CSV table of C-alpha atoms (C1' of nucleotides) and ligand atoms in Angstrom, one decimal:
chain,number,residue,atom,x,y,z
A,8,MET,CA,166.0,-61.4,356.0
A,9,LEU,CA,167.0,-60.6,352.1
A,10,LYS,CA,164.4,-58.6,351.9
A,11,LEU,CA,164.2,-55.3,350.2
A,12,SER,CA,162.9,-52.1,351.6
A,13,LYS,CA,159.0,-51.4,351.4
A,14,LEU,CA,160.3,-48.5,349.9
A,15,THR,CA,161.3,-49.9,346.6
A,16,ASP,CA,158.2,-52.0,346.5
A,17,TYR,CA,156.2,-48.6,346.5
A,18,ALA,CA,158.6,-47.3,343.8
A,19,VAL,CA,157.8,-50.4,341.7
A,20,VAL,CA,153.7,-50.0,342.4
A,21,ALA,CA,154.2,-46.1,341.5
A,22,LEU,CA,156.5,-46.8,338.8
A,23,VAL,CA,153.7,-49.2,337.3
A,24,ARG,CA,150.6,-47.1,337.4
A,25,LEU,CA,152.9,-44.1,336.4
A,26,GLY,CA,153.5,-46.0,333.2
A,27,GLN,CA,149.7,-46.1,332.6
A,28,LYS,CA,149.0,-42.2,332.3
A,29,GLU,CA,150.5,-40.1,329.3
A,30,GLU,CA,150.7,-36.9,331.6
A,31,VAL,CA,152.1,-35.8,334.6
A,32,THR,CA,151.3,-37.0,337.3
A,33,THR,CA,151.5,-35.4,341.2
A,34,SER,CA,152.2,-37.2,344.3
A,35,PRO,CA,148.4,-37.0,345.7
A,36,VAL,CA,146.9,-38.3,342.6
A,37,LEU,CA,149.4,-41.1,342.5
A,38,SER,CA,148.8,-41.7,346.3
A,39,ARG,CA,145.4,-42.2,345.6
A,40,SER,CA,145.8,-44.4,342.7
A,41,THR,CA,147.9,-46.8,344.6
A,42,GLY,CA,146.7,-47.0,348.0
A,43,ILE,CA,150.0,-45.8,349.1
A,44,PRO,CA,150.3,-42.8,352.1
A,45,GLU,CA,150.9,-39.5,350.4
A,46,PRO,CA,154.3,-38.9,352.4
A,47,THR,CA,155.6,-41.9,351.5
A,48,VAL,CA,155.0,-42.1,347.7
A,49,ALA,CA,156.2,-38.3,347.9
A,50,LYS,CA,159.4,-39.4,349.2
A,51,VAL,CA,159.8,-42.2,346.7
A,52,LEU,CA,159.0,-39.9,343.8
A,53,LYS,CA,161.5,-37.9,345.1
A,54,ILE,CA,164.4,-40.4,345.2
A,55,LEU,CA,163.5,-41.9,341.6
A,56,ALA,CA,163.7,-38.4,340.1
A,57,THR,CA,167.1,-37.8,341.3
A,58,GLN,CA,168.1,-41.5,339.7
A,59,GLY,CA,166.8,-40.0,336.7
A,60,ILE,CA,164.3,-42.8,336.5
A,61,VAL,CA,161.1,-40.1,336.3
A,62,THR,CA,161.5,-36.4,335.2
A,63,SER,CA,159.9,-33.8,337.5
A,64,GLN,CA,158.1,-30.6,337.0
A,65,ARG,CA,158.5,-28.4,339.7
A,66,GLY,CA,155.8,-25.7,340.4
A,67,ALA,CA,152.2,-25.4,339.8
A,68,ARG,CA,150.4,-27.7,337.6
A,69,GLY,CA,153.9,-29.8,338.1
A,70,GLY,CA,154.4,-33.8,338.5
A,71,TYR,CA,156.2,-36.6,337.8
A,72,ARG,CA,156.7,-38.4,334.6
A,73,LEU,CA,158.4,-41.4,333.5
A,74,ALA,CA,161.9,-41.2,331.4
A,75,HIS,CA,162.0,-44.2,330.1
A,76,PRO,CA,159.2,-46.7,328.8
A,77,LEU,CA,158.0,-49.2,331.1
A,78,GLU,CA,159.6,-52.2,329.2
A,79,GLU,CA,163.2,-50.6,329.7
A,80,ILE,CA,163.2,-50.5,333.5
A,81,SER,CA,164.5,-53.1,335.2
A,82,ILE,CA,164.1,-54.3,338.5
A,83,ALA,CA,167.6,-53.8,339.5
A,84,THR,CA,167.5,-50.4,338.2
A,85,VAL,CA,164.8,-49.4,340.7
A,86,ILE,CA,166.4,-51.3,343.6
A,87,GLN,CA,169.7,-49.5,342.6
A,88,ALA,CA,167.9,-46.0,343.0
A,89,ILE,CA,165.8,-46.9,346.0
A,90,ASP,CA,168.5,-49.3,348.3
A,91,GLY,CA,171.8,-48.5,346.5
A,92,PRO,CA,173.8,-50.9,344.8
A,93,ILE,CA,173.2,-54.0,344.6
A,94,SER,CA,176.4,-55.7,346.8
A,95,LEU,CA,175.1,-58.4,349.2
A,96,THR,CA,178.1,-58.5,351.3
A,97,THR,CA,180.7,-55.6,352.7
A,98,CYS,CA,183.6,-56.9,351.1
A,99,VAL,CA,183.0,-56.1,348.1
A,100,ASP,CA,185.9,-54.6,345.1
A,101,GLY,CA,185.7,-51.6,347.5
A,102,GLY,CA,187.1,-54.0,350.6
A,103,ASP,CA,186.4,-52.5,354.0
A,104,CYS,CA,186.4,-56.7,355.2
A,105,ASP,CA,188.4,-56.7,358.1
A,106,ALA,CA,189.1,-60.8,357.7
A,107,ARG,CA,190.3,-60.6,354.0
A,108,SER,CA,193.3,-61.9,354.2
A,109,THR,CA,192.6,-64.6,355.9
A,110,CYS,CA,189.4,-65.8,354.9
A,111,GLY,CA,190.3,-67.8,351.6
A,112,LEU,CA,187.3,-66.7,349.4
A,113,GLY,CA,189.0,-63.4,348.1
A,114,GLY,CA,186.1,-61.4,346.2
A,115,GLN,CA,184.5,-64.4,345.3
A,116,TRP,CA,181.2,-62.9,346.1
A,117,ASP,CA,181.4,-60.6,343.4
A,118,MET,CA,180.0,-63.9,341.6
A,119,VAL,CA,177.1,-63.8,343.6
A,120,ASN,CA,176.5,-60.3,343.3
A,121,ALA,CA,176.6,-60.8,339.4
A,122,ALA,CA,173.9,-63.6,339.7
A,123,ILE,CA,171.6,-62.1,341.6
A,124,ARG,CA,172.1,-58.9,339.4
A,125,ASN,CA,171.5,-60.7,336.0
A,126,ALA,CA,168.4,-61.9,337.9
A,127,LEU,CA,167.1,-58.9,338.4
A,128,SER,CA,168.0,-57.0,335.3
A,129,ALA,CA,166.3,-59.6,333.4
A,130,ILE,CA,162.8,-58.8,335.3
A,131,THR,CA,161.9,-55.6,333.5
A,132,LEU,CA,158.5,-53.1,335.3
A,133,ALA,CA,156.3,-54.1,332.1
A,134,ASP,CA,156.6,-57.9,333.2
A,135,MET,CA,155.6,-57.1,336.6
A,136,LYS,CA,152.5,-55.1,335.1
A,137,ASN,CA,150.8,-58.1,333.3
A,138,HIS,CA,152.9,-61.4,334.1
A,139,THR,CA,153.5,-62.0,330.6
A,140,VAL,CA,156.5,-63.9,331.9
A,141,THR,CA,158.5,-64.7,328.9
A,142,ASP,CA,160.5,-68.0,328.8
A,143,ARG,CA,163.4,-65.6,329.8
A,144,LEU,CA,163.5,-67.3,333.2
A,145,GLY,CA,164.0,-70.8,331.9
A,146,GLY,CA,167.2,-71.1,332.7
A,147,LEU,CA,166.9,-70.6,336.7
A,148,ARG,CA,166.0,-73.9,337.7
A,149,THR,CA,166.3,-74.4,341.4
A,150,PRO,CA,168.9,-77.6,341.9
A,151,SER,CA,168.7,-79.7,344.6
A,152,MET,CA,168.8,-77.6,347.6
A,153,PRO,CA,170.0,-79.5,350.8
A,154,GLY,CA,169.3,-78.6,354.7
A,155,GLY,CA,165.8,-78.4,354.4
A,156,PRO,CA,164.5,-80.5,357.5
A,157,ALA,CA,167.4,-80.5,359.9
A,158,ALA,CA,169.1,-83.5,359.3
A,159,THR,CA,170.7,-83.7,363.1
A,160,ALA,CA,169.4,-81.2,364.8
B,3,MET,CA,170.7,-51.8,350.1
B,4,LEU,CA,169.6,-55.5,349.0
B,5,LYS,CA,172.8,-56.6,351.1
B,6,LEU,CA,172.7,-59.6,353.5
B,7,SER,CA,173.8,-59.8,357.0
B,8,LYS,CA,177.2,-60.0,357.6
B,9,LEU,CA,176.6,-62.6,359.9
B,10,THR,CA,175.7,-64.6,356.5
B,11,ASP,CA,179.1,-63.5,355.5
B,12,TYR,CA,181.2,-64.8,358.0
B,13,ALA,CA,178.8,-68.0,357.9
B,14,VAL,CA,180.2,-68.9,354.6
B,15,VAL,CA,183.7,-68.0,355.2
B,16,ALA,CA,183.4,-70.4,358.3
B,17,LEU,CA,181.8,-73.5,356.5
B,18,VAL,CA,184.6,-72.8,353.5
B,19,ARG,CA,187.3,-73.1,356.1
B,20,LEU,CA,185.6,-76.1,357.9
B,21,GLY,CA,184.8,-77.7,354.5
B,22,GLN,CA,188.6,-78.2,354.1
B,23,LYS,CA,189.2,-79.8,357.4
B,24,GLU,CA,188.4,-83.6,358.1
B,25,GLU,CA,188.4,-83.4,361.6
B,26,VAL,CA,185.5,-81.4,364.0
B,27,THR,CA,186.9,-78.3,365.0
B,28,THR,CA,186.5,-75.8,367.8
B,29,SER,CA,185.1,-72.7,367.5
B,30,PRO,CA,188.4,-70.8,368.7
B,31,VAL,CA,190.3,-72.7,366.2
B,32,LEU,CA,187.9,-71.3,363.4
B,33,SER,CA,188.2,-67.9,364.5
B,34,ARG,CA,191.6,-68.2,364.3
B,35,SER,CA,192.1,-69.7,361.2
B,36,THR,CA,189.5,-66.9,359.6
B,37,GLY,CA,190.2,-63.8,361.7
B,38,ILE,CA,186.4,-63.3,363.0
B,39,PRO,CA,186.3,-62.4,366.2
B,40,GLU,CA,185.7,-65.3,368.7
B,41,PRO,CA,182.1,-64.8,370.1
B,42,THR,CA,180.9,-64.1,366.5
B,43,VAL,CA,182.1,-67.3,364.7
B,44,ALA,CA,180.6,-69.0,368.2
B,45,LYS,CA,177.2,-67.4,367.2
B,46,VAL,CA,177.1,-68.4,363.6
B,47,LEU,CA,178.1,-71.5,364.2
B,48,LYS,CA,175.7,-72.1,366.6
B,49,ILE,CA,173.1,-70.9,364.6
B,50,LEU,CA,174.3,-73.2,361.7
B,51,ALA,CA,174.0,-76.2,364.1
B,52,THR,CA,170.5,-75.7,364.6
B,53,GLN,CA,169.7,-75.3,361.1
B,54,GLY,CA,171.7,-78.9,360.2
B,55,ILE,CA,174.5,-77.4,358.0
B,56,VAL,CA,177.0,-78.5,360.6
B,57,THR,CA,176.8,-81.0,363.1
B,58,SER,CA,178.2,-80.2,366.8
B,59,GLN,CA,179.8,-82.5,369.0
B,60,ARG,CA,179.6,-81.0,372.5
B,61,GLY,CA,181.7,-81.9,375.4
B,62,ALA,CA,185.7,-81.4,375.4
B,63,ARG,CA,187.3,-82.2,372.3
B,64,GLY,CA,184.2,-81.3,370.6
B,65,GLY,CA,183.7,-79.3,367.8
B,66,TYR,CA,182.0,-78.7,364.4
B,67,ARG,CA,181.8,-80.4,361.6
B,68,LEU,CA,180.3,-80.2,358.0
B,69,ALA,CA,176.9,-82.1,358.2
B,70,HIS,CA,177.0,-82.3,354.1
B,71,PRO,CA,179.6,-81.8,351.4
B,72,LEU,CA,180.9,-78.2,350.4
B,73,GLU,CA,179.4,-79.0,346.9
B,74,GLU,CA,175.7,-80.0,348.3
B,75,ILE,CA,175.5,-76.5,350.3
B,76,SER,CA,174.1,-73.8,348.3
B,77,ILE,CA,174.5,-70.1,349.2
B,78,ALA,CA,170.6,-70.2,349.4
B,79,THR,CA,170.7,-72.1,352.2
B,80,VAL,CA,173.2,-70.5,354.1
B,81,ILE,CA,171.6,-67.3,353.9
B,82,GLN,CA,167.9,-68.8,354.7
B,83,ALA,CA,169.5,-70.3,357.4
B,84,ILE,CA,171.2,-67.1,359.0
B,85,ASP,CA,168.6,-64.4,357.4
B,86,GLY,CA,165.8,-66.3,357.4
B,87,PRO,CA,163.7,-67.1,354.0
B,88,ILE,CA,164.5,-65.3,350.9
B,89,SER,CA,161.4,-63.2,350.5
B,90,LEU,CA,162.0,-59.6,349.0
B,91,THR,CA,159.1,-57.9,349.4
B,92,THR,CA,156.2,-57.8,352.2
B,93,CYS,CA,153.4,-58.9,350.0
B,94,VAL,CA,154.2,-62.3,349.1
B,95,ASP,CA,152.1,-65.3,349.5
B,96,GLY,CA,151.1,-64.2,353.2
B,97,GLY,CA,149.8,-60.8,351.9
B,98,ASP,CA,150.4,-58.1,355.1
B,99,CYS,CA,150.3,-55.8,352.3
B,100,ASP,CA,148.0,-53.1,352.8
B,101,ALA,CA,148.1,-51.5,349.0
B,102,ARG,CA,147.3,-55.3,347.5
B,103,SER,CA,143.7,-54.4,346.0
B,104,THR,CA,144.8,-51.2,344.4
B,105,CYS,CA,148.4,-52.0,343.7
B,106,GLY,CA,147.5,-53.4,340.2
B,107,LEU,CA,150.2,-56.0,340.1
B,108,GLY,CA,148.9,-58.8,342.7
B,109,GLY,CA,151.5,-61.0,343.9
B,110,GLN,CA,153.7,-60.6,341.1
B,111,TRP,CA,156.9,-60.2,343.5
B,112,ASP,CA,156.8,-63.9,343.6
B,113,MET,CA,158.2,-64.1,340.5
B,114,VAL,CA,161.0,-62.0,341.6
B,115,ASN,CA,161.9,-63.6,344.5
B,116,ALA,CA,161.8,-67.3,343.0
B,117,ALA,CA,164.5,-65.5,340.3
B,118,ILE,CA,166.3,-64.3,343.2
B,119,ARG,CA,166.4,-68.1,345.0
B,120,ASN,CA,167.2,-69.6,341.8
B,121,ALA,CA,170.1,-67.6,341.5
B,122,LEU,CA,171.4,-68.4,345.0
B,123,SER,CA,170.9,-71.8,344.8
B,124,ALA,CA,173.1,-71.9,341.7
B,125,ILE,CA,176.2,-71.3,343.5
B,126,THR,CA,177.4,-73.6,346.2
B,127,LEU,CA,180.0,-73.3,348.8
B,128,ALA,CA,182.6,-75.2,346.5
B,129,ASP,CA,182.3,-72.7,344.0
B,130,MET,CA,183.2,-70.3,346.7
B,131,LYS,CA,186.0,-72.0,347.4
B,132,ASN,CA,187.9,-72.0,344.3
B,133,HIS,CA,186.2,-70.3,341.5
B,134,THR,CA,185.5,-73.1,339.7
B,135,VAL,CA,182.4,-71.4,338.3
B,136,THR,CA,181.2,-74.3,336.1
B,137,ASP,CA,179.0,-73.3,333.4
B,138,ARG,CA,175.9,-73.7,335.5
B,139,LEU,CA,175.8,-69.8,335.3
B,140,GLY,CA,175.7,-69.9,331.5
B,141,GLY,CA,171.8,-69.6,331.9
B,142,LEU,CA,172.4,-66.2,333.5
B,143,ARG,CA,173.4,-63.7,331.2
B,144,THR,CA,173.2,-60.3,331.4
B,145,PRO,CA,170.4,-59.3,329.1
B,146,SER,CA,171.3,-55.4,328.1
B,147,MET,CA,169.9,-54.1,331.2
B,148,PRO,CA,167.2,-51.8,330.0
B,149,GLY,CA,165.8,-52.2,326.4
B,150,GLY,CA,165.9,-55.9,326.2
B,151,PRO,CA,164.2,-57.9,323.8
B,152,ALA,CA,160.8,-56.5,325.8
B,153,ALA,CA,159.2,-59.7,324.7
B,154,THR,CA,156.0,-58.6,326.8
B,155,ALA,CA,152.7,-57.9,324.9
C,4,DG,C1',154.3,-7.1,337.6
C,5,DC,C1',153.2,-9.0,341.8
C,6,DA,C1',150.7,-11.7,344.7
C,7,DT,C1',149.3,-16.5,345.4
C,8,DA,C1',148.9,-21.6,345.4
C,9,DA,C1',150.6,-25.8,344.3
C,10,DT,C1',154.3,-28.9,343.7
C,11,DT,C1',158.9,-30.5,344.4
C,12,DG,C1',163.4,-30.3,347.2
C,13,DG,C1',166.2,-31.1,350.6
C,14,DA,C1',166.5,-32.1,356.1
C,15,DC,C1',164.9,-34.3,360.4
C,16,DC,C1',163.3,-37.3,364.0
C,17,DG,C1',161.3,-41.2,365.9
C,18,DA,C1',161.4,-46.7,365.6
C,19,DA,C1',162.8,-51.2,364.6
C,20,DA,C1',165.7,-54.5,363.3
C,21,DC,C1',170.9,-55.8,363.2
C,22,DA,C1',175.5,-57.1,365.1
C,23,DG,C1',178.0,-57.9,368.7
C,24,DT,C1',178.4,-59.2,373.6
C,25,DA,C1',178.3,-61.9,377.8
C,26,DC,C1',176.5,-65.1,380.8
C,27,DT,C1',174.8,-69.5,382.5
C,28,DG,C1',174.0,-74.3,381.9
C,29,DT,C1',174.8,-78.6,380.1
C,30,DT,C1',177.7,-82.6,378.3
C,31,DT,C1',181.9,-84.8,377.5
C,32,DC,C1',186.7,-86.2,377.6
C,33,DC,C1',190.5,-86.5,381.1
D,30,DG,C1',186.3,-84.5,390.0
D,31,DG,C1',188.0,-80.9,387.0
D,32,DA,C1',188.5,-79.0,382.7
D,33,DA,C1',186.9,-78.0,377.7
D,34,DA,C1',183.7,-77.3,374.6
D,35,DC,C1',179.1,-76.7,372.7
D,36,DA,C1',174.1,-74.4,373.6
D,37,DG,C1',170.9,-71.6,374.9
D,38,DT,C1',169.2,-67.4,376.5
D,39,DA,C1',169.4,-61.9,377.6
D,40,DC,C1',171.4,-57.9,376.9
D,41,DT,C1',173.0,-53.5,374.8
D,42,DG,C1',174.8,-50.2,371.3
D,43,DT,C1',174.6,-49.1,366.5
D,44,DT,C1',173.1,-48.6,362.1
D,45,DT,C1',169.4,-48.3,358.7
D,46,DC,C1',164.7,-47.7,357.7
D,47,DG,C1',160.3,-45.8,357.7
D,48,DG,C1',157.7,-41.5,358.2
D,49,DT,C1',156.9,-36.4,359.2
D,50,DC,C1',157.9,-31.5,358.2
D,51,DC,C1',159.6,-27.4,356.4
D,52,DA,C1',162.2,-24.3,352.9
D,53,DA,C1',162.8,-23.7,347.8
D,54,DT,C1',160.6,-23.3,343.2
D,55,DT,C1',157.3,-22.2,339.2
D,56,DA,C1',153.2,-21.6,336.8
D,57,DT,C1',148.9,-19.4,337.6
D,58,DG,C1',145.4,-15.6,338.2
D,59,DC,C1',144.8,-10.5,338.6
E,1,LIG,S1,184.9,-62.1,354.3
E,1,LIG,FE1,185.2,-60.4,353.3
E,1,LIG,S2,186.8,-60.7,352.0
E,1,LIG,FE2,186.2,-62.6,352.7
E,2,LIG,S1,152.3,-53.6,346.8
E,2,LIG,FE1,151.7,-55.3,347.9
E,2,LIG,S2,151.0,-56.6,346.6
E,2,LIG,FE2,150.8,-54.8,345.3
DNA sequence: GCATAATTGGACCGAAACAGTACTGTTTCC
DNA sequence: GGAAACAGTACTGTTTCGGTCCAATTATGC
């Protein structure tokens, strides 16, 4: 369905909320603040900590804190942290595709991957917080897009 | 992992290959030509037929043919045909998100969805065939991943 | 210095979606 | 009438995802 995992959704919510606090924040507090179930938000924070997006402080009086300001964290970064690398197809530069020799379009998917990655990198968490979408997305237009109503059926 | 299904990959390969033939082409021929297993390519073609991307001719001497020229079929169209709608998060306009009231970022994901959809719509199957990437992607620049202009505020 | 409590870290398990396969039915040409 | 090819449906195995539980670590308080 080309939808990112719910964990990523939660991650963005938690990060934005975390960006509004200066102090270190614990998982239960963040859970109460966001409405996300405690174990889940804990897991998300854990992953984000391993990826260096948030810094963690273990032990009592511990918690999490943003490693970078909210404006410098792009959606792509969060997605890559949670969902793994953004590579739409299996036949990327690695190449475990079985039909690579015959398919004709060698590694042409990389172009698509780059396009998506750019689109995702252009949006930061600060843009999500308050929808001050600048005109940075102005270059992205939707062109024609055929195949709507099942022309032949 | 934010990767589209393998079926979609196969669909693009099959469609590009189909675009190189003027005649109707059968599933087994297409399978041999692309290296995709027969049953799988048949399934993909079937789905594409229901979505109106290819037209089918039943009976003996039947087969499939492109419904539109290769240049008019965007990647987004194929993805939507196979994988369903492109909606990255569960909390889109529908709104079955459980944390909508507390999360703060109302329906801000729609912006992200639109960005991806546009990026995907900007690439056609013809662009995949021979990497004649026009300057259509000129608008998609990689904006210095973290810490871009941060034009918000 | 030691016990205690709070909090993160990593591992485990069940569930759901996905990919692939097989079968049966309908349509068309020879 | 027979054969070839698409159409639709159903089933099964696999993988990934979402969620939960227990162990390691650190600050606090006595
Ligand atoms: S389908 Fe994977 S390389 Fe072409
Ligand atoms: S997380 Fe779904 S609406 Fe905010």
